[in-house]
XYZ file of C-alpha atoms in Angstrom:
323
model
C 0.000 0.000 0.000
C 1.140 3.530 -0.741
C 0.547 6.390 1.678
C 0.541 10.143 1.313
C 0.013 13.232 3.403
C -3.562 14.456 3.672
C -3.211 17.893 2.146
C -0.851 20.106 4.138
C -1.229 18.060 7.342
C 1.176 15.609 8.913
C -1.494 12.886 8.711
C -0.584 9.902 6.518
C -3.423 8.091 4.783
C -3.582 5.256 2.277
C -3.899 6.200 -1.388
C -7.249 4.422 -1.469
C -10.032 5.348 0.955
C -12.576 2.700 1.932
C -16.103 4.012 1.490
C -18.745 2.439 3.719
C -21.974 3.704 2.142
C -23.001 0.178 1.107
C -22.688 -1.154 4.670
C -26.204 -1.906 5.831
C -28.379 -1.207 2.777
C -26.460 -3.440 0.331
C -23.769 -5.247 2.335
C -24.519 -7.337 5.411
C -22.821 -6.583 8.698
C -20.837 -9.814 8.471
C -19.580 -8.947 4.997
C -18.912 -5.362 6.063
C -16.691 -6.636 8.868
C -14.849 -8.875 6.391
C -14.287 -5.944 4.011
C -12.900 -3.722 6.773
C -10.648 -6.489 8.067
C -9.374 -7.145 4.548
C -8.784 -3.428 4.043
C -6.455 -3.417 7.043
C -4.693 -6.517 5.759
C -4.050 -4.659 2.498
C -2.763 -1.622 4.381
C -5.788 0.631 3.821
C -6.006 2.824 6.916
C -8.425 5.496 5.649
C -12.188 4.863 6.018
C -15.038 7.244 5.158
C -18.627 7.228 6.396
C -21.470 9.646 7.251
C -24.190 9.917 9.864
C -26.943 9.560 7.244
C -25.544 6.391 5.639
C -27.904 3.482 6.019
C -30.727 5.778 4.939
C -32.970 5.150 7.943
C -33.862 8.490 9.489
C -31.883 9.134 12.641
C -30.437 5.649 13.010
C -26.953 6.052 11.555
C -26.963 2.402 10.484
C -23.555 2.454 8.797
C -21.821 4.277 11.641
C -23.242 1.677 14.022
C -21.752 -1.128 11.921
C -18.378 0.622 11.957
C -18.708 1.058 15.725
C -19.406 -2.611 16.350
C -16.398 -3.465 14.197
C -14.214 -1.095 16.231
C -15.565 -2.660 19.430
C -14.010 -6.014 18.510
C -10.652 -4.525 19.444
C -7.469 -5.889 17.969
C -6.224 -2.409 17.149
C -9.044 -1.785 14.675
C -9.750 1.736 15.892
C -6.116 2.643 16.424
C -5.163 1.583 12.886
C -8.006 3.509 11.260
C -8.194 7.136 10.205
C -11.967 7.522 10.365
C -13.747 10.328 8.533
C -17.452 10.937 8.984
C -19.842 13.652 7.857
C -22.777 15.726 9.065
C -25.365 17.897 7.309
C -28.237 15.627 6.295
C -31.405 15.251 8.354
C -31.180 12.920 11.331
C -34.626 13.837 12.614
C -37.762 15.793 11.785
C -37.154 18.787 14.066
C -35.757 22.065 12.657
C -32.245 21.782 14.095
C -31.609 18.119 13.268
C -29.626 18.922 10.136
C -27.311 21.438 8.428
C -24.308 23.157 10.044
C -25.568 25.264 12.931
C -23.456 25.208 16.089
C -26.294 23.327 17.766
C -26.426 20.563 15.176
C -22.642 20.307 14.973
C -22.513 19.643 18.716
C -25.384 17.157 18.728
C -24.349 15.378 15.530
C -20.774 14.912 16.688
C -21.801 13.416 20.030
C -24.234 11.072 18.268
C -21.602 9.904 15.772
C -19.099 9.265 18.570
C -21.661 7.151 20.404
C -22.622 5.158 17.311
C -19.016 4.488 16.327
C -18.002 3.656 19.908
C -15.000 5.953 19.827
C -14.009 9.051 21.763
C -12.709 11.022 18.778
C -13.210 11.469 15.040
C -10.094 11.916 12.929
C -11.711 14.018 10.173
C -15.110 15.627 10.739
C -16.592 16.746 7.435
C -19.376 19.077 6.359
C -21.327 16.934 3.888
C -22.501 19.999 1.952
C -22.315 23.763 2.099
C -24.870 25.365 4.435
C -25.605 28.753 2.913
C -27.485 29.939 6.020
C -24.708 29.335 8.541
C -21.803 31.828 8.550
C -18.323 30.364 8.676
C -17.673 32.248 11.930
C -20.317 30.090 13.618
C -19.126 26.942 11.863
C -15.516 27.439 12.944
C -16.368 28.383 16.509
C -18.321 25.139 16.879
C -15.506 23.089 15.326
C -12.928 24.778 17.576
C -14.934 23.761 20.627
C -15.029 20.136 19.455
C -11.293 20.147 18.833
C -10.589 21.685 22.237
C -12.742 18.958 23.784
C -10.683 16.334 21.951
C -13.683 15.046 20.012
C -12.272 15.805 16.544
C -8.772 16.244 15.136
C -9.297 17.717 11.658
C -12.120 19.351 9.697
C -12.984 18.602 6.087
C -15.600 19.606 3.540
C -17.598 17.834 0.866
C -19.370 19.216 -2.187
C -17.978 22.730 -1.671
C -17.410 25.109 -4.568
C -13.995 26.688 -4.967
C -15.205 29.995 -3.551
C -16.737 28.216 -0.542
C -13.325 26.734 0.200
C -11.737 30.184 -0.098
C -14.297 31.754 2.254
C -13.898 28.921 4.752
C -10.124 29.154 4.768
C -10.012 32.916 5.106
C -12.498 32.786 7.994
C -10.357 30.132 9.688
C -7.211 32.196 9.097
C -8.760 35.161 10.892
C -9.284 32.904 13.898
C -5.757 31.417 13.701
C -7.363 28.020 13.120
C -6.042 25.293 10.820
C -9.192 25.308 8.700
C -10.197 22.681 6.164
C -7.717 19.907 5.423
C -9.696 17.973 2.810
C -12.495 18.240 0.268
C -14.649 15.387 -1.010
C -15.831 16.120 -4.528
C -17.596 14.149 -7.207
C -14.743 13.576 -9.622
C -14.182 11.030 -12.356
C -13.415 10.877 -16.074
C -17.033 11.690 -16.930
C -17.343 14.562 -14.434
C -14.353 16.904 -14.466
C -15.887 20.304 -13.694
C -14.012 20.472 -10.367
C -10.844 21.002 -12.397
C -11.982 24.557 -13.111
C -11.848 26.002 -9.603
C -12.234 23.383 -6.851
C -8.964 21.559 -7.500
C -6.931 24.776 -7.890
C -8.457 26.118 -4.656
C -7.618 22.889 -2.830
C -4.082 22.906 -4.170
C -3.548 26.546 -3.217
C -4.955 26.162 0.302
C -3.372 22.772 0.903
C -6.479 20.572 1.009
C -6.304 16.916 0.077
C -8.944 15.947 -2.505
C -10.931 12.774 -1.838
C -12.958 11.961 -4.973
C -16.300 10.262 -4.437
C -18.058 8.147 -7.064
C -14.693 7.671 -8.831
C -16.190 5.171 -11.295
C -19.322 7.166 -12.110
C -21.653 4.717 -10.438
C -20.122 1.788 -12.316
C -20.110 3.335 -15.794
C -16.305 3.337 -15.787
C -16.066 -0.165 -14.360
C -16.457 -2.062 -17.630
C -20.219 -1.708 -17.750
C -20.564 -2.696 -21.427
C -18.767 -6.001 -21.049
C -20.711 -6.726 -17.867
C -23.993 -6.222 -19.706
C -22.778 -8.521 -22.469
C -22.217 -11.169 -19.792
C -25.782 -10.821 -18.554
C -25.522 -8.097 -15.897
C -28.756 -6.112 -15.676
C -29.099 -2.337 -15.366
C -31.916 -0.083 -14.215
C -33.838 1.910 -16.841
C -32.001 5.091 -15.794
C -28.637 3.342 -16.054
C -29.556 1.917 -19.446
C -30.447 5.377 -20.729
C -27.140 6.782 -19.449
C -25.193 3.910 -20.992
C -26.798 4.513 -24.388
C -26.092 8.236 -24.175
C -22.438 7.584 -23.429
C -21.986 4.400 -25.465
C -19.502 5.826 -28.030
C -17.187 7.062 -25.259
C -17.581 3.929 -23.160
C -16.774 1.725 -26.145
C -13.595 3.683 -26.796
C -12.692 3.598 -23.118
C -13.118 -0.120 -22.685
C -11.218 -0.794 -25.912
C -8.349 1.397 -24.677
C -8.313 -0.460 -21.339
C -8.025 -3.695 -23.320
C -5.026 -2.218 -25.136
C -3.454 -1.480 -21.766
C -4.344 -4.953 -20.553
C -6.033 -3.516 -17.493
C -9.475 -3.643 -15.920
C -11.501 -0.467 -16.681
C -12.237 0.144 -13.000
C -8.545 0.137 -12.159
C -7.717 2.452 -15.048
C -10.364 4.922 -13.852
C -8.905 4.912 -10.346
C -5.346 5.131 -11.633
C -6.273 8.178 -13.715
C -7.534 9.947 -10.581
C -4.336 9.090 -8.727
C -2.419 10.878 -11.491
C -4.356 14.112 -10.936
C -2.928 16.940 -8.892
C -4.210 17.506 -5.367
C -5.913 14.065 -5.294
C -5.085 12.192 -2.108
C -7.271 9.092 -2.246
C -10.322 8.089 -4.302
C -13.142 6.604 -2.234
C -13.758 2.995 -3.233
C -16.943 1.139 -2.340
C -16.493 -2.624 -2.727
C -19.444 -4.821 -1.855
C -17.262 -7.857 -1.136
C -13.752 -8.479 0.165
C -12.934 -10.119 -3.170
C -13.761 -6.911 -5.040
C -11.419 -5.058 -2.718
C -8.525 -7.318 -3.650
C -8.920 -6.471 -7.329
C -9.163 -2.717 -6.788
C -5.697 -2.384 -5.262
C -4.200 -3.077 -8.687
C -4.978 0.576 -9.501
C -2.029 1.648 -7.344
C 0.392 -0.209 -9.625
C -0.828 1.258 -12.923
C 1.394 4.041 -14.242
C -0.184 6.041 -17.051
C 2.322 7.808 -19.288
C 1.656 11.096 -21.067
C 0.401 9.288 -24.170
C -2.136 7.278 -22.145
C -3.300 10.351 -20.254
C -3.693 12.243 -23.535
C -5.779 9.392 -24.965
C -8.096 9.480 -21.947
C -8.432 13.249 -22.401
C -9.499 12.623 -25.997
C -12.166 10.146 -24.934
C -13.372 12.191 -21.963
C -12.493 15.854 -22.553
C -12.204 17.977 -19.449
C -13.468 21.532 -19.048
C -10.484 22.960 -20.881
C -8.072 23.924 -18.141
C -8.674 25.975 -15.031
C -10.527 29.222 -14.435
C -10.541 31.770 -15.928
C -8.751 30.426 -19.010
C -11.498 27.855 -19.608
C -14.035 30.591 -20.261
C -11.892 33.643 -20.957
C -8.496 34.357 -22.506
């Protein structure tokens, strides 16, 4: 396993981050435990979750599964850099969501209880809250850090200018500020290259791409369908819309002699500011195959070919839309 610094921090995390969103709704607790154990065996020390995962209002199903896994001992908690998120609704009352100081306090305590730990390594805002000023957000996070309940703060789904506002507000308070940003980023969705990635690079945030394989579209979906794999009507429509690009992509992966999923992950690992794509295996066996992505080295010719198949936004701002 390869490790890197998370942004400008001294924290070392694996170059692949284990996503837990499937734990509960799609993956049994027994299989979830097996996946997390296998992740440690492979050297993956970076896990990501959220209080809303499990999709049962207020229950935090996935965090509870992670907590019961931690409770088995054996160094599981100590070996894991755990990142969780708050923002989504955990109840039906007005202050059971978003990023108010009140919800930050309550949500953090609830996540700690569910995960059976006394601290969270990276506490992330799952989305921007346009009604909460960053002064309030940072004051609440400072309190949690002083209490020893969190170590670092991260964001998810922030625009570049949100990151800038957050960092400047933190700077005024002499606070470390954001250390990471989770963005939707893959070969089919590259808009973050305009301003989010440059902002992260400039402010020293590690980028943690979510949905790195575009919901499976970059995982060899055409060949899987040929072998009898079914797709939902929405997925089928998306596949047909993108079929020319997907055909070229899968053919190019065949030329490389690599699995499409691993090529998609390897491409992300070649992008600046990217720390670790979030992978979401449903079985321990799938996890074994994914680690091959770390060994794939794409040369300039290969990267240029992928740019031809999946053109990006045309550079960074403002050059992409100005001179």
